[in-house]
Amino acid sequence: MLKKTIYSVIILLGGAFLTEGFTVDESPKYSCILPVKPVEYGHFAPLVYKDNGQLASATSNAILLMNGDRVTISCDPGYFQYYPKLRSLNAKCVEGEKLELEDGKQETWSRSFACELRVVEEVIANNLPGCSVEEGNIEGMEFGYINPIRRKSLIVGEACYSTKEGRTIFVHAKSEPLRAEDERYLRSGPHPESRNKMDLFRALRQDSINSRLEKKMDKNDIPLMGSKTLLTASMLNNPQLHLMNRLTWNYAISYNHDGMHHWKDFQRGLEKITAKNHVEIWAGTSGLQSLNDISGVLFDFYLKDNKFPVPKFLWLVVKQGDKATGFLFSNKPKDLRRSIDKEWKPCSESCSNYWWFPDFNYGPGSDPDSVHCCSVENLRQIVPEVPAIPGITKMLDYGENVEKSMD
């Protein structure tokens, strides 16, 4: 049991630090290849801007610069760990991880440019559409980053989070900023309490889960639990923003189970289209799962008493122009679903039109029914948390002809 506990904690913490997706293009045209993480399992990576104020090109693994490229490296709204009085630095690419500062001194990226705080920040936002704060204990948030060259807070998304339940109701993000605010907006705005996230981490400790369920279930039936990321930075076509994985809303309680890797496969598929199309994304959790106790009686599955519900579904909507499609993911592994389950009501729409959609018919534990494609209207009939999304006239159609045009 101790090994299970240690393994679960490593998975939980490691998942929050690692990024996934494209491999680094080590073409000779790039002189500097700067890891997105400046220190392995370590501190927060800064953002790197070109002279025109745009973020430098990046894969999910590294920021890519050419020899002589002049950049601004920013920890705003925080400060550098080794330059504690500075929020940003100007530097020039030399080679590898070596950068030259304005005073001529050369520093190594992984050793010298960590931030003391994350560069992606979230602030509490009232009157968020679709987020009924009047119900109490529900918090609207906006998140983004500060561009030190343009001196603006760029808002890339918004989220609705239940502090009472400890779950994400929905998040809305866009591959382009939703809007710009004064730089002070993210720097000094009211921030959500970090204890919400820390309480979830504590509740996800496998020893805590075992202790709570051992009187209700056979110890061999207690599931191993973890968390899944709702959005990745590559879905926003902005891999440098991988630290949004650390934000309060970007955690969905799920199982540590081989079958659940389908959610990550699904996310990687979505990254292929969002990297080449200006899209909007809505994602969230819905419902509450139940388990059988020793006597066969169903009980609601919370990580703690009436808090941190294990959702029935993870869901996501992708919109481009006036087209949108919903995707519904069963959060319960196939071997834990009961034949009498009534919660799984898949949509009737076909997923065959989506060239990027993963093939889930492979290997042990395969579950081709884990994800379903839906019209937004049909998805909302199953998932009431989907907020109003205006301007939709038809479903997306990313077929084979689109794949060829993207090559």
PDB file of N, CA, C and O in Angstrom, residues 129-132 135 138 160 165 167-171 282-288 311-317 327-328 343 345 347 374-389:
ATOM      1  N   PRO A 129     -20.194  35.384 -17.564  1.00  0.00           N
ATOM      2  CA  PRO A 129     -21.390  34.790 -18.176  1.00  0.00           C
ATOM      3  C   PRO A 129     -21.448  33.281 -17.961  1.00  0.00           C
ATOM      4  O   PRO A 129     -20.463  32.574 -18.179  1.00  0.00           O
ATOM      5  N   GLY A 130     -22.594  32.807 -17.517  1.00  0.00           N
ATOM      6  CA  GLY A 130     -22.790  31.376 -17.300  1.00  0.00           C
ATOM      7  C   GLY A 130     -22.316  30.866 -15.964  1.00  0.00           C
ATOM      8  O   GLY A 130     -22.495  29.689 -15.641  1.00  0.00           O
ATOM      9  N   CYS A 131     -21.705  31.736 -15.164  1.00  0.00           N
ATOM     10  CA  CYS A 131     -21.182  31.343 -13.853  1.00  0.00           C
ATOM     11  C   CYS A 131     -22.006  32.052 -12.784  1.00  0.00           C
ATOM     12  O   CYS A 131     -21.806  33.242 -12.514  1.00  0.00           O
ATOM     13  N   SER A 132     -22.950  31.363 -12.186  1.00  0.00           N
ATOM     14  CA  SER A 132     -23.923  31.966 -11.279  1.00  0.00           C
ATOM     15  C   SER A 132     -23.347  32.104  -9.875  1.00  0.00           C
ATOM     16  O   SER A 132     -23.543  31.247  -9.008  1.00  0.00           O
ATOM     17  N   GLU A 135     -25.362  31.836  -6.503  1.00  0.00           N
ATOM     18  CA  GLU A 135     -25.631  30.601  -5.788  1.00  0.00           C
ATOM     19  C   GLU A 135     -24.699  30.428  -4.590  1.00  0.00           C
ATOM     20  O   GLU A 135     -24.930  29.588  -3.736  1.00  0.00           O
ATOM     21  N   ILE A 138     -19.364  29.843  -5.532  1.00  0.00           N
ATOM     22  CA  ILE A 138     -18.935  29.642  -6.912  1.00  0.00           C
ATOM     23  C   ILE A 138     -18.138  30.867  -7.334  1.00  0.00           C
ATOM     24  O   ILE A 138     -18.574  31.993  -7.134  1.00  0.00           O
ATOM     25  N   CYS A 160     -15.076  28.934 -14.373  1.00  0.00           N
ATOM     26  CA  CYS A 160     -16.083  28.945 -13.317  1.00  0.00           C
ATOM     27  C   CYS A 160     -15.798  27.754 -12.407  1.00  0.00           C
ATOM     28  O   CYS A 160     -15.794  26.604 -12.857  1.00  0.00           O
ATOM     29  N   GLU A 165     -17.751  22.709  -3.715  1.00  0.00           N
ATOM     30  CA  GLU A 165     -17.597  21.321  -4.143  1.00  0.00           C
ATOM     31  C   GLU A 165     -16.139  20.965  -4.432  1.00  0.00           C
ATOM     32  O   GLU A 165     -15.750  19.798  -4.342  1.00  0.00           O
ATOM     33  N   ARG A 167     -14.677  21.666  -7.609  1.00  0.00           N
ATOM     34  CA  ARG A 167     -14.676  21.149  -8.979  1.00  0.00           C
ATOM     35  C   ARG A 167     -14.791  22.299  -9.973  1.00  0.00           C
ATOM     36  O   ARG A 167     -15.311  23.367  -9.657  1.00  0.00           O
ATOM     37  N   THR A 168     -14.296  22.049 -11.176  1.00  0.00           N
ATOM     38  CA  THR A 168     -14.405  23.012 -12.259  1.00  0.00           C
ATOM     39  C   THR A 168     -15.731  22.803 -12.975  1.00  0.00           C
ATOM     40  O   THR A 168     -16.008  21.710 -13.469  1.00  0.00           O
ATOM     41  N   ILE A 169     -16.548  23.841 -13.021  1.00  0.00           N
ATOM     42  CA  ILE A 169     -17.815  23.767 -13.729  1.00  0.00           C
ATOM     43  C   ILE A 169     -17.562  23.918 -15.224  1.00  0.00           C
ATOM     44  O   ILE A 169     -18.010  23.111 -16.030  1.00  0.00           O
ATOM     45  N   PHE A 170     -16.826  24.961 -15.614  1.00  0.00           N
ATOM     46  CA  PHE A 170     -16.387  25.074 -17.003  1.00  0.00           C
ATOM     47  C   PHE A 170     -15.227  26.048 -17.090  1.00  0.00           C
ATOM     48  O   PHE A 170     -14.992  26.871 -16.204  1.00  0.00           O
ATOM     49  N   VAL A 171     -14.490  25.930 -18.187  1.00  0.00           N
ATOM     50  CA  VAL A 171     -13.440  26.882 -18.527  1.00  0.00           C
ATOM     51  C   VAL A 171     -13.615  27.235 -19.997  1.00  0.00           C
ATOM     52  O   VAL A 171     -14.014  26.392 -20.811  1.00  0.00           O
ATOM     53  N   TRP A 282     -14.344  25.291 -24.818  1.00  0.00           N
ATOM     54  CA  TRP A 282     -14.988  25.219 -23.512  1.00  0.00           C
ATOM     55  C   TRP A 282     -14.769  23.799 -22.991  1.00  0.00           C
ATOM     56  O   TRP A 282     -14.864  22.833 -23.752  1.00  0.00           O
ATOM     57  N   ALA A 283     -14.482  23.668 -21.712  1.00  0.00           N
ATOM     58  CA  ALA A 283     -14.276  22.339 -21.135  1.00  0.00           C
ATOM     59  C   ALA A 283     -14.758  22.353 -19.693  1.00  0.00           C
ATOM     60  O   ALA A 283     -14.877  23.412 -19.067  1.00  0.00           O
ATOM     61  N   GLY A 284     -15.015  21.168 -19.145  1.00  0.00           N
ATOM     62  CA  GLY A 284     -15.454  21.110 -17.761  1.00  0.00           C
ATOM     63  C   GLY A 284     -15.739  19.700 -17.304  1.00  0.00           C
ATOM     64  O   GLY A 284     -15.412  18.711 -17.976  1.00  0.00           O
ATOM     65  N   THR A 285     -16.352  19.593 -16.143  1.00  0.00           N
ATOM     66  CA  THR A 285     -16.730  18.315 -15.553  1.00  0.00           C
ATOM     67  C   THR A 285     -18.223  18.323 -15.290  1.00  0.00           C
ATOM     68  O   THR A 285     -18.850  19.379 -15.190  1.00  0.00           O
ATOM     69  N   SER A 286     -18.793  17.130 -15.138  1.00  0.00           N
ATOM     70  CA  SER A 286     -20.233  17.048 -14.906  1.00  0.00           C
ATOM     71  C   SER A 286     -20.587  15.777 -14.160  1.00  0.00           C
ATOM     72  O   SER A 286     -19.958  14.721 -14.360  1.00  0.00           O
ATOM     73  N   GLY A 287     -21.602  15.872 -13.307  1.00  0.00           N
ATOM     74  CA  GLY A 287     -22.147  14.697 -12.642  1.00  0.00           C
ATOM     75  C   GLY A 287     -21.311  14.207 -11.479  1.00  0.00           C
ATOM     76  O   GLY A 287     -20.253  14.760 -11.150  1.00  0.00           O
ATOM     77  N   LEU A 288     -21.787  13.158 -10.861  1.00  0.00           N
ATOM     78  CA  LEU A 288     -21.143  12.558  -9.687  1.00  0.00           C
ATOM     79  C   LEU A 288     -21.214  11.052  -9.818  1.00  0.00           C
ATOM     80  O   LEU A 288     -22.287  10.481 -10.019  1.00  0.00           O
ATOM     81  N   PRO A 311     -16.210  13.187 -11.016  1.00  0.00           N
ATOM     82  CA  PRO A 311     -17.254  13.442 -12.021  1.00  0.00           C
ATOM     83  C   PRO A 311     -17.535  12.234 -12.904  1.00  0.00           C
ATOM     84  O   PRO A 311     -16.647  11.419 -13.169  1.00  0.00           O
ATOM     85  N   LYS A 312     -18.780  12.146 -13.374  1.00  0.00           N
ATOM     86  CA  LYS A 312     -19.127  11.119 -14.349  1.00  0.00           C
ATOM     87  C   LYS A 312     -18.455  11.398 -15.687  1.00  0.00           C
ATOM     88  O   LYS A 312     -17.995  10.491 -16.367  1.00  0.00           O
ATOM     89  N   PHE A 313     -18.424  12.674 -16.044  1.00  0.00           N
ATOM     90  CA  PHE A 313     -17.972  13.045 -17.381  1.00  0.00           C
ATOM     91  C   PHE A 313     -16.936  14.159 -17.340  1.00  0.00           C
ATOM     92  O   PHE A 313     -16.986  15.036 -16.480  1.00  0.00           O
ATOM     93  N   LEU A 314     -16.019  14.113 -18.292  1.00  0.00           N
ATOM     94  CA  LEU A 314     -15.259  15.273 -18.720  1.00  0.00           C
ATOM     95  C   LEU A 314     -15.821  15.637 -20.095  1.00  0.00           C
ATOM     96  O   LEU A 314     -16.158  14.749 -20.885  1.00  0.00           O
ATOM     97  N   TRP A 315     -15.943  16.921 -20.370  1.00  0.00           N
ATOM     98  CA  TRP A 315     -16.533  17.322 -21.645  1.00  0.00           C
ATOM     99  C   TRP A 315     -15.763  18.488 -22.237  1.00  0.00           C
ATOM    100  O   TRP A 315     -15.034  19.188 -21.531  1.00  0.00           O
ATOM    101  N   LEU A 316     -15.950  18.688 -23.534  1.00  0.00           N
ATOM    102  CA  LEU A 316     -15.209  19.745 -24.212  1.00  0.00           C
ATOM    103  C   LEU A 316     -15.971  20.162 -25.469  1.00  0.00           C
ATOM    104  O   LEU A 316     -16.577  19.327 -26.142  1.00  0.00           O
ATOM    105  N   VAL A 317     -15.969  21.460 -25.769  1.00  0.00           N
ATOM    106  CA  VAL A 317     -16.564  22.003 -26.984  1.00  0.00           C
ATOM    107  C   VAL A 317     -15.482  22.774 -27.739  1.00  0.00           C
ATOM    108  O   VAL A 317     -14.762  23.585 -27.139  1.00  0.00           O
ATOM    109  N   PHE A 327     -17.621  17.141 -27.282  1.00  0.00           N
ATOM    110  CA  PHE A 327     -17.015  15.824 -27.057  1.00  0.00           C
ATOM    111  C   PHE A 327     -17.266  15.426 -25.613  1.00  0.00           C
ATOM    112  O   PHE A 327     -17.035  16.210 -24.689  1.00  0.00           O
ATOM    113  N   LEU A 328     -17.726  14.213 -25.426  1.00  0.00           N
ATOM    114  CA  LEU A 328     -18.104  13.715 -24.106  1.00  0.00           C
ATOM    115  C   LEU A 328     -17.236  12.517 -23.765  1.00  0.00           C
ATOM    116  O   LEU A 328     -17.133  11.562 -24.545  1.00  0.00           O
ATOM    117  N   GLU A 343     -25.938   6.216 -16.594  1.00  0.00           N
ATOM    118  CA  GLU A 343     -25.411   7.557 -16.789  1.00  0.00           C
ATOM    119  C   GLU A 343     -24.796   7.763 -18.170  1.00  0.00           C
ATOM    120  O   GLU A 343     -24.649   8.864 -18.638  1.00  0.00           O
ATOM    121  N   LYS A 345     -25.017   8.005 -21.722  1.00  0.00           N
ATOM    122  CA  LYS A 345     -25.970   8.182 -22.812  1.00  0.00           C
ATOM    123  C   LYS A 345     -25.225   8.840 -23.970  1.00  0.00           C
ATOM    124  O   LYS A 345     -25.241  10.061 -24.117  1.00  0.00           O
ATOM    125  N   CYS A 347     -23.853  10.346 -27.459  1.00  0.00           N
ATOM    126  CA  CYS A 347     -24.479  11.081 -28.551  1.00  0.00           C
ATOM    127  C   CYS A 347     -24.495  10.201 -29.799  1.00  0.00           C
ATOM    128  O   CYS A 347     -23.701   9.264 -29.930  1.00  0.00           O
ATOM    129  N   CYS A 374     -20.615  15.026 -30.278  1.00  0.00           N
ATOM    130  CA  CYS A 374     -21.993  15.485 -30.094  1.00  0.00           C
ATOM    131  C   CYS A 374     -22.182  16.857 -30.736  1.00  0.00           C
ATOM    132  O   CYS A 374     -21.253  17.662 -30.781  1.00  0.00           O
ATOM    133  N   SER A 375     -23.392  17.132 -31.172  1.00  0.00           N
ATOM    134  CA  SER A 375     -23.740  18.521 -31.416  1.00  0.00           C
ATOM    135  C   SER A 375     -23.780  19.212 -30.065  1.00  0.00           C
ATOM    136  O   SER A 375     -23.997  18.570 -29.034  1.00  0.00           O
ATOM    137  N   VAL A 376     -23.566  20.519 -30.046  1.00  0.00           N
ATOM    138  CA  VAL A 376     -23.586  21.237 -28.777  1.00  0.00           C
ATOM    139  C   VAL A 376     -24.965  21.131 -28.127  1.00  0.00           C
ATOM    140  O   VAL A 376     -25.090  20.998 -26.904  1.00  0.00           O
ATOM    141  N   GLU A 377     -25.997  21.128 -28.948  1.00  0.00           N
ATOM    142  CA  GLU A 377     -27.362  21.006 -28.420  1.00  0.00           C
ATOM    143  C   GLU A 377     -27.554  19.669 -27.708  1.00  0.00           C
ATOM    144  O   GLU A 377     -28.107  19.606 -26.597  1.00  0.00           O
ATOM    145  N   ASN A 378     -27.098  18.584 -28.316  1.00  0.00           N
ATOM    146  CA  ASN A 378     -27.233  17.268 -27.695  1.00  0.00           C
ATOM    147  C   ASN A 378     -26.341  17.136 -26.472  1.00  0.00           C
ATOM    148  O   ASN A 378     -26.704  16.492 -25.484  1.00  0.00           O
ATOM    149  N   LEU A 379     -25.145  17.723 -26.545  1.00  0.00           N
ATOM    150  CA  LEU A 379     -24.254  17.671 -25.389  1.00  0.00           C
ATOM    151  C   LEU A 379     -24.885  18.352 -24.185  1.00  0.00           C
ATOM    152  O   LEU A 379     -24.803  17.850 -23.061  1.00  0.00           O
ATOM    153  N   ARG A 380     -25.534  19.484 -24.416  1.00  0.00           N
ATOM    154  CA  ARG A 380     -26.126  20.219 -23.306  1.00  0.00           C
ATOM    155  C   ARG A 380     -27.277  19.436 -22.655  1.00  0.00           C
ATOM    156  O   ARG A 380     -27.579  19.624 -21.481  1.00  0.00           O
ATOM    157  N   GLN A 381     -27.920  18.552 -23.396  1.00  0.00           N
ATOM    158  CA  GLN A 381     -28.969  17.718 -22.819  1.00  0.00           C
ATOM    159  C   GLN A 381     -28.404  16.724 -21.814  1.00  0.00           C
ATOM    160  O   GLN A 381     -29.092  16.313 -20.881  1.00  0.00           O
ATOM    161  N   ILE A 382     -27.140  16.345 -21.998  1.00  0.00           N
ATOM    162  CA  ILE A 382     -26.481  15.420 -21.079  1.00  0.00           C
ATOM    163  C   ILE A 382     -25.713  16.181 -20.011  1.00  0.00           C
ATOM    164  O   ILE A 382     -25.661  15.775 -18.844  1.00  0.00           O
ATOM    165  N   VAL A 383     -25.111  17.306 -20.413  1.00  0.00           N
ATOM    166  CA  VAL A 383     -24.246  18.086 -19.531  1.00  0.00           C
ATOM    167  C   VAL A 383     -24.844  19.480 -19.356  1.00  0.00           C
ATOM    168  O   VAL A 383     -24.623  20.367 -20.192  1.00  0.00           O
ATOM    169  N   PRO A 384     -25.607  19.708 -18.300  1.00  0.00           N
ATOM    170  CA  PRO A 384     -26.247  21.024 -18.126  1.00  0.00           C
ATOM    171  C   PRO A 384     -25.260  22.141 -17.841  1.00  0.00           C
ATOM    172  O   PRO A 384     -25.605  23.317 -17.961  1.00  0.00           O
ATOM    173  N   GLU A 385     -24.019  21.802 -17.490  1.00  0.00           N
ATOM    174  CA  GLU A 385     -23.030  22.831 -17.177  1.00  0.00           C
ATOM    175  C   GLU A 385     -22.512  23.564 -18.411  1.00  0.00           C
ATOM    176  O   GLU A 385     -21.832  24.595 -18.271  1.00  0.00           O
ATOM    177  N   VAL A 386     -22.749  23.041 -19.603  1.00  0.00           N
ATOM    178  CA  VAL A 386     -22.273  23.721 -20.812  1.00  0.00           C
ATOM    179  C   VAL A 386     -22.955  25.083 -20.908  1.00  0.00           C
ATOM    180  O   VAL A 386     -24.179  25.164 -20.997  1.00  0.00           O
ATOM    181  N   PRO A 387     -22.194  26.177 -20.863  1.00  0.00           N
ATOM    182  CA  PRO A 387     -22.821  27.511 -20.903  1.00  0.00           C
ATOM    183  C   PRO A 387     -23.331  27.845 -22.292  1.00  0.00           C
ATOM    184  O   PRO A 387     -23.038  27.138 -23.272  1.00  0.00           O
ATOM    185  N   ALA A 388     -24.083  28.916 -22.391  1.00  0.00           N
ATOM    186  CA  ALA A 388     -24.582  29.367 -23.693  1.00  0.00           C
ATOM    187  C   ALA A 388     -23.409  29.749 -24.592  1.00  0.00           C
ATOM    188  O   ALA A 388     -22.507  30.477 -24.181  1.00  0.00           O
ATOM    189  N   ILE A 389     -23.412  29.229 -25.805  1.00  0.00           N
ATOM    190  CA  ILE A 389     -22.366  29.516 -26.784  1.00  0.00           C
ATOM    191  C   ILE A 389     -23.048  30.075 -28.023  1.00  0.00           C
ATOM    192  O   ILE A 389     -23.629  29.325 -28.817  1.00  0.00           O
TER     193      ILE A 389
END
